[in-house]
Tab-separated table of C-alpha atoms (C1' of nucleotides) in Angstrom:
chain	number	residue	atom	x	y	z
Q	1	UNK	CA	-9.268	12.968	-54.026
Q	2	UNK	CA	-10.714	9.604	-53.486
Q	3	UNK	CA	-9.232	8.292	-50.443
Q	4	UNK	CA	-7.726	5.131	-52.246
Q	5	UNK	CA	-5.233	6.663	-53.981
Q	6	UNK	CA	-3.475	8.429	-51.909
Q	7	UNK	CA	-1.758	5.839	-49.952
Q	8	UNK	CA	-0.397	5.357	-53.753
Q	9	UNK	CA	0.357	8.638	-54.835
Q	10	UNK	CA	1.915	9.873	-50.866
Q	11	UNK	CA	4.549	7.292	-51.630
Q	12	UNK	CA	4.902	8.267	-54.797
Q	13	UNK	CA	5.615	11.639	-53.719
Q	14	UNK	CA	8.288	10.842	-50.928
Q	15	UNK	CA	10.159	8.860	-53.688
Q	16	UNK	CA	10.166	11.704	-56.361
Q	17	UNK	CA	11.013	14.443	-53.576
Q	18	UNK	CA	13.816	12.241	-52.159
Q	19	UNK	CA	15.282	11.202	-55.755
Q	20	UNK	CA	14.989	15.349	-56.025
Q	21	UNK	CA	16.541	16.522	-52.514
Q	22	UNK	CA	18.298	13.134	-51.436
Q	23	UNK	CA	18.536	12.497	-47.582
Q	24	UNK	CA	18.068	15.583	-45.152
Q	25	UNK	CA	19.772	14.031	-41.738
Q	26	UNK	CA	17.454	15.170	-39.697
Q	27	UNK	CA	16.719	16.182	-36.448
Q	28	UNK	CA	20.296	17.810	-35.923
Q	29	UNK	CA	20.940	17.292	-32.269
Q	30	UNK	CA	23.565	14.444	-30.623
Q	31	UNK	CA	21.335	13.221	-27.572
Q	32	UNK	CA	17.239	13.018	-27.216
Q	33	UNK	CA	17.589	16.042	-24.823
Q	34	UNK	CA	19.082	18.115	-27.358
Q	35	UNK	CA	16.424	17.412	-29.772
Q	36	UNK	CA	13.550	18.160	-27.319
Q	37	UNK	CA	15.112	21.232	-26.015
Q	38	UNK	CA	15.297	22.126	-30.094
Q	39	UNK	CA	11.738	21.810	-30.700
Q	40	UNK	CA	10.389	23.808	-28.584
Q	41	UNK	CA	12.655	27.155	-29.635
Q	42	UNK	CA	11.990	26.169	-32.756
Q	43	UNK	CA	8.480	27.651	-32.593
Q	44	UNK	CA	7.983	30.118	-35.299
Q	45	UNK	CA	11.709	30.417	-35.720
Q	46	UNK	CA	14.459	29.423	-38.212
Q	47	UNK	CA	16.321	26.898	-37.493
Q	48	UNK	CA	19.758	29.174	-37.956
Q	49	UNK	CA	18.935	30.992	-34.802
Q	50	UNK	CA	17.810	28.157	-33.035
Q	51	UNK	CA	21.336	26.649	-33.736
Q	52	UNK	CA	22.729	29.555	-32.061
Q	53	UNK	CA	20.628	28.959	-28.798
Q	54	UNK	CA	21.351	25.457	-28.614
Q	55	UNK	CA	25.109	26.345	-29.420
Q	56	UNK	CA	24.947	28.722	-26.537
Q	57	UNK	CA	23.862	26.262	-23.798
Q	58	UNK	CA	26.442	23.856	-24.832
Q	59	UNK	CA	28.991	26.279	-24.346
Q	60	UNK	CA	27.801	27.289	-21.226
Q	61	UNK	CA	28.097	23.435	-20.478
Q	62	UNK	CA	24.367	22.802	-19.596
Q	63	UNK	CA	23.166	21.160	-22.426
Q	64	UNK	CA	21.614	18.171	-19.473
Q	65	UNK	CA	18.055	18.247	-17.844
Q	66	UNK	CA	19.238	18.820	-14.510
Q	67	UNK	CA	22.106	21.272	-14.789
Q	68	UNK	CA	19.988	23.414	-17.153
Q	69	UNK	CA	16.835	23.512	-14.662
Q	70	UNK	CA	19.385	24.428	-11.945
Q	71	UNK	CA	20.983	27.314	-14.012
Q	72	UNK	CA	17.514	28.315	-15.190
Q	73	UNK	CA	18.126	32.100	-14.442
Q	74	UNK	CA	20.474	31.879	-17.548
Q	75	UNK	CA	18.178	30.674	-19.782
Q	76	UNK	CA	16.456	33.550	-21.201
Q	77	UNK	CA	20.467	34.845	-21.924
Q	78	UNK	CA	21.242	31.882	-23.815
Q	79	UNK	CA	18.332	31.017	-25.516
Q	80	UNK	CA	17.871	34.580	-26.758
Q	81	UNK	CA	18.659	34.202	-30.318
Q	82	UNK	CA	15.420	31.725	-30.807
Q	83	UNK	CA	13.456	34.710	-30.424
Q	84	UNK	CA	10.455	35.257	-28.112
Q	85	UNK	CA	13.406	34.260	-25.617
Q	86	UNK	CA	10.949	34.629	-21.968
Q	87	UNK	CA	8.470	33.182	-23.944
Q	88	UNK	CA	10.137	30.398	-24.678
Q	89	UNK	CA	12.151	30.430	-21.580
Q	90	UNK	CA	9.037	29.376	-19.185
Q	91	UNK	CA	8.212	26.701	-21.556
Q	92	UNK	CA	11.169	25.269	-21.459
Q	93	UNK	CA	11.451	25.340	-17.726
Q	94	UNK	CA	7.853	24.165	-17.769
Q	95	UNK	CA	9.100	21.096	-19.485
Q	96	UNK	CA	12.526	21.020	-17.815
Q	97	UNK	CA	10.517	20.488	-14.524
Q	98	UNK	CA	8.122	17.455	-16.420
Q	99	UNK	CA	10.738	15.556	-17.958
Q	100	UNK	CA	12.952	15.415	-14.658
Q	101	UNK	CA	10.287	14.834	-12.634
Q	102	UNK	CA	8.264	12.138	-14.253
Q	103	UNK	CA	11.314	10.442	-16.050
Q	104	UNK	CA	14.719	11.711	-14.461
Q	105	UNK	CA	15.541	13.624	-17.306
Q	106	UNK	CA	16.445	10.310	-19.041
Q	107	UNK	CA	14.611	9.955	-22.520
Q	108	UNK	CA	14.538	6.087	-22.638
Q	109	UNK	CA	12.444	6.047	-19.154
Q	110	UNK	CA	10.326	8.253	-21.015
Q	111	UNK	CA	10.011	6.135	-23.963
Q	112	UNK	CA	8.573	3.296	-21.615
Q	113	UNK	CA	5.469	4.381	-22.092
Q	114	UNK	CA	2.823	4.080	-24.661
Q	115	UNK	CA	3.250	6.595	-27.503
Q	116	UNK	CA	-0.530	7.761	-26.486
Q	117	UNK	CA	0.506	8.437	-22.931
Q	118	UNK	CA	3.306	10.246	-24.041
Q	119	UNK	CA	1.365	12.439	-26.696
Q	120	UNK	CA	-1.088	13.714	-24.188
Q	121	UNK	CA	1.287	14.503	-21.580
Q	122	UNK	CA	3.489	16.553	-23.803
Q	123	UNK	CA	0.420	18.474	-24.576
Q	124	UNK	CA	-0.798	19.110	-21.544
Q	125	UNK	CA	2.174	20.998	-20.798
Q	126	UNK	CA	2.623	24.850	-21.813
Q	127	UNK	CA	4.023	25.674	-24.962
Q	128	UNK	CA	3.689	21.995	-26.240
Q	129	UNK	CA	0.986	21.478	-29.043
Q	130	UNK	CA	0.872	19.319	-31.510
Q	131	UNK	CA	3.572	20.091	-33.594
Q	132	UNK	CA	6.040	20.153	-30.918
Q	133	UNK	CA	4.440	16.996	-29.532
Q	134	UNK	CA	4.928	14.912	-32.260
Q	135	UNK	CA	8.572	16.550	-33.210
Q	136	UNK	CA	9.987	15.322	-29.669
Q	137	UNK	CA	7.750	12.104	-30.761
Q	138	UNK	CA	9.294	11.295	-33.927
Q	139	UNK	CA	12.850	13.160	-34.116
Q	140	UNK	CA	13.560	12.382	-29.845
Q	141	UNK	CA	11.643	9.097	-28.921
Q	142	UNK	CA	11.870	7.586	-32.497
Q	143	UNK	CA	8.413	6.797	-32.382
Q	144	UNK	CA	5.711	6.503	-35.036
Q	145	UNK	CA	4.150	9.632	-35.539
Q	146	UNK	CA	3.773	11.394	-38.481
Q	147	UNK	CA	4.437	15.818	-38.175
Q	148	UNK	CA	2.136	18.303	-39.658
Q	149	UNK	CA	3.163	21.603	-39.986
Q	150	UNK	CA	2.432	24.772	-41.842
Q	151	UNK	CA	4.393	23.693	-45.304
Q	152	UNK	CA	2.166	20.468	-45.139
Q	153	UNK	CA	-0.131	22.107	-45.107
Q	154	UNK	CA	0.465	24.424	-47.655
Q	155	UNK	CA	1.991	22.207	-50.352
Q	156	UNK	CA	-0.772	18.993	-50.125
Q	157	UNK	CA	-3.853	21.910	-49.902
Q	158	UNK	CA	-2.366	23.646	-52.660
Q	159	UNK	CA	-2.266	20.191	-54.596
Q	160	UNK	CA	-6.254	19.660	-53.056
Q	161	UNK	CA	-5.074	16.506	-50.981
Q	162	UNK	CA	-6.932	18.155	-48.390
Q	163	UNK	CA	-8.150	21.411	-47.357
Q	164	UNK	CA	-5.235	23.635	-45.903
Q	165	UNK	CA	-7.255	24.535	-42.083
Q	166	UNK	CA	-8.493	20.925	-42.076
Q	167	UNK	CA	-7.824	19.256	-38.495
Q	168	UNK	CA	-4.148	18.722	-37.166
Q	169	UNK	CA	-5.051	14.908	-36.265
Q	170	UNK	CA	-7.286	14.553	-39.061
Q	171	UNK	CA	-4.474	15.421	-41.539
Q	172	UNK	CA	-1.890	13.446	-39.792
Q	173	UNK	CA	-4.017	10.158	-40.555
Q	174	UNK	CA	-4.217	10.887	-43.618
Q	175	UNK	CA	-0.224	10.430	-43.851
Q	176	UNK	CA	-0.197	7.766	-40.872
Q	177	UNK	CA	-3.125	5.293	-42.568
Q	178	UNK	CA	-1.584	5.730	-45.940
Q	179	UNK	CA	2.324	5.229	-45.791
Q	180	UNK	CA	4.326	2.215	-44.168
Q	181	UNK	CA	4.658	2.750	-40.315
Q	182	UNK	CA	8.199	3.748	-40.313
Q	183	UNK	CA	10.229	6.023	-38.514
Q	184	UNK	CA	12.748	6.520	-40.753
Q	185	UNK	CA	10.157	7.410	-43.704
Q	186	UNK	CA	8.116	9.612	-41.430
Q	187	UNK	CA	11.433	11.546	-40.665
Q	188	UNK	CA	12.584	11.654	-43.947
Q	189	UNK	CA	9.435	12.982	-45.506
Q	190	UNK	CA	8.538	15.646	-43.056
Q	191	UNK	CA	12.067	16.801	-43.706
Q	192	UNK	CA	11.400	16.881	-47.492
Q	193	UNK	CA	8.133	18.160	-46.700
Q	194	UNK	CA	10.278	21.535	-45.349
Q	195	UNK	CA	13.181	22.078	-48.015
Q	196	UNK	CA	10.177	21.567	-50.604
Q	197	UNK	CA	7.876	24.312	-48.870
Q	198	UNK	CA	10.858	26.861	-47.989
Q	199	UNK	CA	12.277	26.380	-51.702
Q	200	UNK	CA	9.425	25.673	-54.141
Q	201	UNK	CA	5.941	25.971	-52.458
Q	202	UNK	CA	6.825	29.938	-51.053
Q	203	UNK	CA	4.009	31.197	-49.421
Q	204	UNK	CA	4.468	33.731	-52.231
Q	205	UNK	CA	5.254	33.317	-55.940
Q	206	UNK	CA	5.680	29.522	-55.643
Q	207	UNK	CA	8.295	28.429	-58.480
Q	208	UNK	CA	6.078	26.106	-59.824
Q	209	UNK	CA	7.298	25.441	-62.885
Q	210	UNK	CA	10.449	24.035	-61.669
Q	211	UNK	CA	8.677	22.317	-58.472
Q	212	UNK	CA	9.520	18.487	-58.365
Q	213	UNK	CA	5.752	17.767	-56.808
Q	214	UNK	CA	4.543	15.330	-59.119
Q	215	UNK	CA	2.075	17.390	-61.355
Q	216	UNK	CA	-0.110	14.915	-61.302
Q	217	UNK	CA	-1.674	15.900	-58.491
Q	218	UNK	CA	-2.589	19.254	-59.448
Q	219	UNK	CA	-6.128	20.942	-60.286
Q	220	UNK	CA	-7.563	17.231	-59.760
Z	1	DG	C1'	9.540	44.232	-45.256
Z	2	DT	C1'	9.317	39.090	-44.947
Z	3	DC	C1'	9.986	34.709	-43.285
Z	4	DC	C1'	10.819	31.460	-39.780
Z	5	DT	C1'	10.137	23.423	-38.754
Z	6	DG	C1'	3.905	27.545	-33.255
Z	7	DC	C1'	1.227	28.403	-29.328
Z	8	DT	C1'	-1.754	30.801	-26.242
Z	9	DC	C1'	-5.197	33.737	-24.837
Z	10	DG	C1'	-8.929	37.153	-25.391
W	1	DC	C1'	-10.547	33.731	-35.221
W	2	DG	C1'	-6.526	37.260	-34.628
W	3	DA	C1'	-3.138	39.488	-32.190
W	4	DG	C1'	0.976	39.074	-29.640
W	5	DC	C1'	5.040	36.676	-28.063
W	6	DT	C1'	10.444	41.798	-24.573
W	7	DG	C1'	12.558	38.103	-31.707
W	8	DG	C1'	16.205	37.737	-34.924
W	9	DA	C1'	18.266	37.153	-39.499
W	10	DC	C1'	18.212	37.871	-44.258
DNA sequence: GTCCTGCTCG
DNA sequence: CGAGCTGGAC
Protein backbone atom coordinates (compact mmCIF):
# COMPACT_ATOMS: atom_id res chain seq x y z
CA UNK A 1 0.00 0.00 0.00
CA UNK A 2 1.33 3.33 -0.91
CA UNK A 3 2.57 4.85 2.14
CA UNK A 4 0.19 7.97 1.86
CA UNK A 5 -2.75 6.44 2.64
CA UNK A 6 -2.37 4.84 5.43
CA UNK A 7 -2.11 7.59 7.86
CA UNK A 8 -5.84 7.93 6.30
CA UNK A 9 -7.11 4.63 6.33
CA UNK A 10 -5.20 3.65 10.21
CA UNK A 11 -7.56 6.28 11.50
CA UNK A 12 -10.14 5.17 9.70
CA UNK A 13 -9.77 1.88 11.15
CA UNK A 14 -9.51 2.91 14.95
CA UNK A 15 -12.83 4.82 14.37
CA UNK A 16 -14.78 1.85 12.76
CA UNK A 17 -13.25 -0.72 15.41
CA UNK A 18 -14.11 1.65 18.31
CA UNK A 19 -17.77 2.56 16.92
CA UNK A 20 -17.72 -1.60 16.78
CA UNK A 21 -16.14 -2.54 20.34
CA UNK A 22 -16.57 0.96 22.16
CA UNK A 23 -13.88 1.79 24.88
CA UNK A 24 -11.72 -1.18 26.34
CA UNK A 25 -10.35 0.60 29.80
CA UNK A 26 -7.27 -0.52 29.51
CA UNK A 27 -4.35 -1.40 31.20
CA UNK A 28 -6.34 -2.87 34.30
CA UNK A 29 -4.07 -2.14 37.19
CA UNK A 30 -4.65 0.88 40.07
CA UNK A 31 -0.91 2.17 40.38
CA UNK A 32 2.10 2.24 37.58
CA UNK A 33 3.68 -0.65 39.62
CA UNK A 34 0.83 -2.79 39.15
CA UNK A 35 0.81 -2.30 35.53
CA UNK A 36 4.57 -3.03 35.08
CA UNK A 37 4.53 -5.98 37.30
CA UNK A 38 1.39 -7.06 34.76
CA UNK A 39 3.32 -6.91 31.70
CA UNK A 40 5.82 -8.84 32.23
CA UNK A 41 3.56 -12.16 33.41
CA UNK A 42 1.68 -11.35 30.77
CA UNK A 43 4.18 -12.95 28.37
CA UNK A 44 2.53 -15.56 26.34
CA UNK A 45 -0.27 -15.75 28.84
CA UNK A 46 -3.98 -14.78 29.15
CA UNK A 47 -4.73 -12.16 30.85
CA UNK A 48 -7.35 -14.33 33.23
CA UNK A 49 -4.43 -16.02 34.84
CA UNK A 50 -2.40 -13.14 35.02
CA UNK A 51 -5.31 -11.54 37.07
CA UNK A 52 -4.96 -14.31 39.40
CA UNK A 53 -1.14 -13.63 39.99
CA UNK A 54 -1.53 -10.10 40.43
CA UNK A 55 -4.64 -10.89 42.73
CA UNK A 56 -2.36 -13.12 44.68
CA UNK A 57 0.36 -10.57 45.57
CA UNK A 58 -2.16 -8.13 46.64
CA UNK A 59 -3.48 -10.43 49.00
CA UNK A 60 -0.36 -11.32 50.27
CA UNK A 61 -0.05 -7.43 50.75
CA UNK A 62 3.10 -6.89 48.54
CA UNK A 63 1.78 -5.43 45.66
CA UNK A 64 4.98 -2.36 46.31
CA UNK A 65 8.57 -2.48 44.76
CA UNK A 66 10.26 -2.85 47.91
CA UNK A 67 8.16 -5.20 49.99
CA UNK A 68 7.85 -7.54 46.97
CA UNK A 69 11.82 -7.62 46.31
CA UNK A 70 12.13 -8.31 50.07
CA UNK A 71 9.57 -11.24 50.04
CA UNK A 72 11.03 -12.42 46.75
CA UNK A 73 11.22 -16.14 47.93
CA UNK A 74 7.34 -15.99 47.57
CA UNK A 75 7.21 -14.98 44.31
CA UNK A 76 7.35 -17.98 42.25
CA UNK A 77 4.14 -19.17 44.82
CA UNK A 78 2.18 -16.27 43.95
CA UNK A 79 2.86 -15.60 40.60
CA UNK A 80 2.29 -19.24 39.65
CA UNK A 81 -0.88 -19.01 37.83
CA UNK A 82 0.90 -16.68 34.95
CA UNK A 83 2.54 -19.71 33.93
CA UNK A 84 6.27 -20.25 33.29
CA UNK A 85 6.13 -19.02 37.08
CA UNK A 86 10.49 -19.30 37.73
CA UNK A 87 10.67 -18.04 34.48
CA UNK A 88 8.97 -15.24 35.06
CA UNK A 89 9.92 -15.04 38.62
CA UNK A 90 13.77 -13.98 37.86
CA UNK A 91 12.53 -11.46 35.50
CA UNK A 92 10.60 -9.92 37.67
CA UNK A 93 13.18 -9.79 40.38
CA UNK A 94 15.55 -8.75 37.61
CA UNK A 95 13.40 -5.73 37.20
CA UNK A 96 12.34 -5.45 40.86
CA UNK A 97 16.12 -4.83 41.54
CA UNK A 98 16.28 -1.98 38.31
CA UNK A 99 13.36 -0.07 39.11
CA UNK A 100 14.32 0.32 42.95
CA UNK A 101 17.60 0.90 42.29
CA UNK A 102 17.72 3.44 39.55
CA UNK A 103 14.32 5.15 40.50
CA UNK A 104 13.24 4.09 44.16
CA UNK A 105 10.60 2.07 42.98
CA UNK A 106 8.66 5.32 42.29
CA UNK A 107 7.31 5.44 38.59
CA UNK A 108 7.22 9.29 38.22
CA UNK A 109 11.21 9.43 39.00
CA UNK A 110 11.28 7.06 36.32
CA UNK A 111 9.28 9.01 33.98
CA UNK A 112 11.95 11.91 34.32
CA UNK A 113 13.69 10.69 31.77
CA UNK A 114 13.55 10.77 28.07
CA UNK A 115 11.19 8.13 26.63
CA UNK A 116 14.50 6.88 24.58
CA UNK A 117 16.45 6.42 27.77
CA UNK A 118 13.77 4.66 29.21
CA UNK A 119 13.13 2.27 26.13
CA UNK A 120 16.65 1.04 26.07
CA UNK A 121 17.00 0.46 29.62
CA UNK A 122 13.90 -1.61 29.89
CA UNK A 123 15.41 -3.68 27.21
CA UNK A 124 18.48 -4.21 28.37
CA UNK A 125 17.07 -5.95 31.19
CA UNK A 126 16.06 -9.83 31.07
CA UNK A 127 12.80 -10.76 30.05
CA UNK A 128 12.03 -7.16 28.73
CA UNK A 129 11.76 -6.88 24.82
CA UNK A 130 9.98 -4.85 22.96
CA UNK A 131 6.63 -5.63 23.61
CA UNK A 132 6.96 -5.47 27.23
CA UNK A 133 9.02 -2.31 26.78
CA UNK A 134 6.64 -0.34 25.19
CA UNK A 135 3.52 -1.90 27.36
CA UNK A 136 5.18 -0.44 30.70
CA UNK A 137 5.83 2.63 28.12
CA UNK A 138 2.43 3.34 27.10
CA UNK A 139 -0.07 1.60 29.72
CA UNK A 140 2.61 2.61 33.05
CA UNK A 141 4.54 5.87 32.05
CA UNK A 142 1.72 7.21 29.74
CA UNK A 143 4.11 7.87 27.21
CA UNK A 144 3.95 7.94 23.41
CA UNK A 145 4.67 4.73 22.11
CA UNK A 146 2.76 2.82 19.97
CA UNK A 147 2.60 -1.56 20.93
CA UNK A 148 3.07 -4.20 18.38
CA UNK A 149 2.18 -7.47 19.12
CA UNK A 150 1.34 -10.75 17.53
CA UNK A 151 -2.56 -9.78 16.60
CA UNK A 152 -0.98 -6.63 14.87
CA UNK A 153 0.60 -8.35 13.29
CA UNK A 154 -1.66 -10.77 12.16
CA UNK A 155 -4.71 -8.63 11.35
CA UNK A 156 -2.73 -5.51 9.27
CA UNK A 157 -0.46 -8.52 7.31
CA UNK A 158 -3.48 -10.34 6.67
CA UNK A 159 -5.03 -6.98 5.24
CA UNK A 160 -1.22 -6.52 3.28
CA UNK A 161 -0.51 -3.23 5.36
CA UNK A 162 2.68 -4.81 5.81
CA UNK A 163 4.30 -8.05 5.80
CA UNK A 164 3.45 -10.10 9.06
CA UNK A 165 7.65 -10.88 10.18
CA UNK A 166 8.44 -7.32 9.05
CA UNK A 167 10.63 -5.45 11.84
CA UNK A 168 9.14 -4.72 15.42
CA UNK A 169 10.37 -0.90 15.12
CA UNK A 170 9.79 -0.77 11.57
CA UNK A 171 6.08 -1.65 12.05
CA UNK A 172 5.61 0.50 15.02
CA UNK A 173 6.43 3.66 12.73
CA UNK A 174 4.30 2.78 10.58
CA UNK A 175 1.45 3.37 13.35
CA UNK A 176 3.60 6.17 15.21
CA UNK A 177 4.28 8.45 11.75
CA UNK A 178 0.75 7.90 10.67
CA UNK A 179 -1.77 8.55 13.63
CA UNK A 180 -1.94 11.71 16.02
CA UNK A 181 0.70 11.38 18.87
CA UNK A 182 -1.66 10.51 21.56
CA UNK A 183 -1.66 8.41 24.40
CA UNK A 184 -5.01 7.89 24.80
CA UNK A 185 -5.45 6.76 20.96
CA UNK A 186 -2.36 4.60 21.10
CA UNK A 187 -4.00 2.83 24.19
CA UNK A 188 -7.20 2.60 22.85
CA UNK A 189 -6.23 1.08 19.56
CA UNK A 190 -3.77 -1.48 20.69
CA UNK A 191 -6.61 -2.54 22.94
CA UNK A 192 -8.97 -2.83 19.92
CA UNK A 193 -6.17 -4.19 18.10
CA UNK A 194 -6.57 -7.41 20.80
CA UNK A 195 -10.48 -7.98 21.20
CA UNK A 196 -10.40 -7.71 17.21
CA UNK A 197 -7.53 -10.45 16.83
CA UNK A 198 -8.85 -12.84 19.78
CA UNK A 199 -12.56 -12.49 18.32
CA UNK A 200 -12.46 -12.01 14.53
CA UNK A 201 -8.87 -12.35 13.10
CA UNK A 202 -8.37 -16.21 14.93
CA UNK A 203 -5.26 -17.49 14.01
CA UNK A 204 -7.62 -20.14 12.62
CA UNK A 205 -10.90 -19.88 10.70
CA UNK A 206 -11.01 -16.06 10.99
CA UNK A 207 -14.89 -15.02 10.96
CA UNK A 208 -14.43 -12.85 8.28
CA UNK A 209 -17.52 -12.29 7.10
CA UNK A 210 -18.75 -10.71 10.16
CA UNK A 211 -15.21 -8.91 10.88
CA UNK A 212 -15.75 -5.05 11.35
CA UNK A 213 -12.08 -4.39 9.55
CA UNK A 214 -13.01 -2.11 6.97
CA UNK A 215 -12.99 -4.37 3.77
CA UNK A 216 -11.51 -1.97 2.03
CA UNK A 217 -8.37 -2.87 2.81
CA UNK A 218 -8.42 -6.30 1.70
CA UNK A 219 -6.65 -8.16 -1.38
CA UNK A 220 -5.34 -4.48 -2.32
C1' DG B 1 -5.71 -30.09 21.68
C1' DT B 2 -5.40 -24.95 21.41
C1' DC B 3 -4.67 -20.47 22.76
C1' DC B 4 -2.67 -17.02 25.52
C1' DT B 5 -1.56 -8.98 25.22
C1' DG B 6 6.75 -13.04 24.53
C1' DC B 7 11.47 -13.80 25.23
C1' DT B 8 15.79 -16.15 25.23
C1' DC B 9 19.18 -19.13 23.79
C1' DG B 10 21.32 -22.70 20.86
C1' DC C 1 15.07 -19.83 12.88
C1' DG C 2 12.85 -23.18 16.47
C1' DA C 3 12.42 -25.16 20.74
C1' DG C 4 11.54 -24.47 25.47
C1' DC C 5 9.96 -21.85 29.39
C1' DT C 6 8.99 -26.60 36.04
C1' DG C 7 2.23 -23.19 32.61
C1' DG C 8 -2.61 -22.85 33.14
C1' DA C 9 -7.39 -22.42 31.57
C1' DC C 10 -10.87 -23.38 28.39
Amino acid sequence: MVLSLKSKYLLKIYEVLYKSFGPQHWWPGDTPFEIMIGAILTQNTNWQNVSKAIDNVKKAGLLDPKKLLKHQRMIPKLIRPSGFYKLKSRRLIAFLKYFIDNYNGEASRMNKKRVTVMRNELLSLPGIGYETADSILLYANLRPVFVIDAYTRRIFSRHRMFEYNQPYDEIRHIFESNLPRSVKLYNEYHALIVKLGKEYCKKNEPLCNTCPFPTILLKS
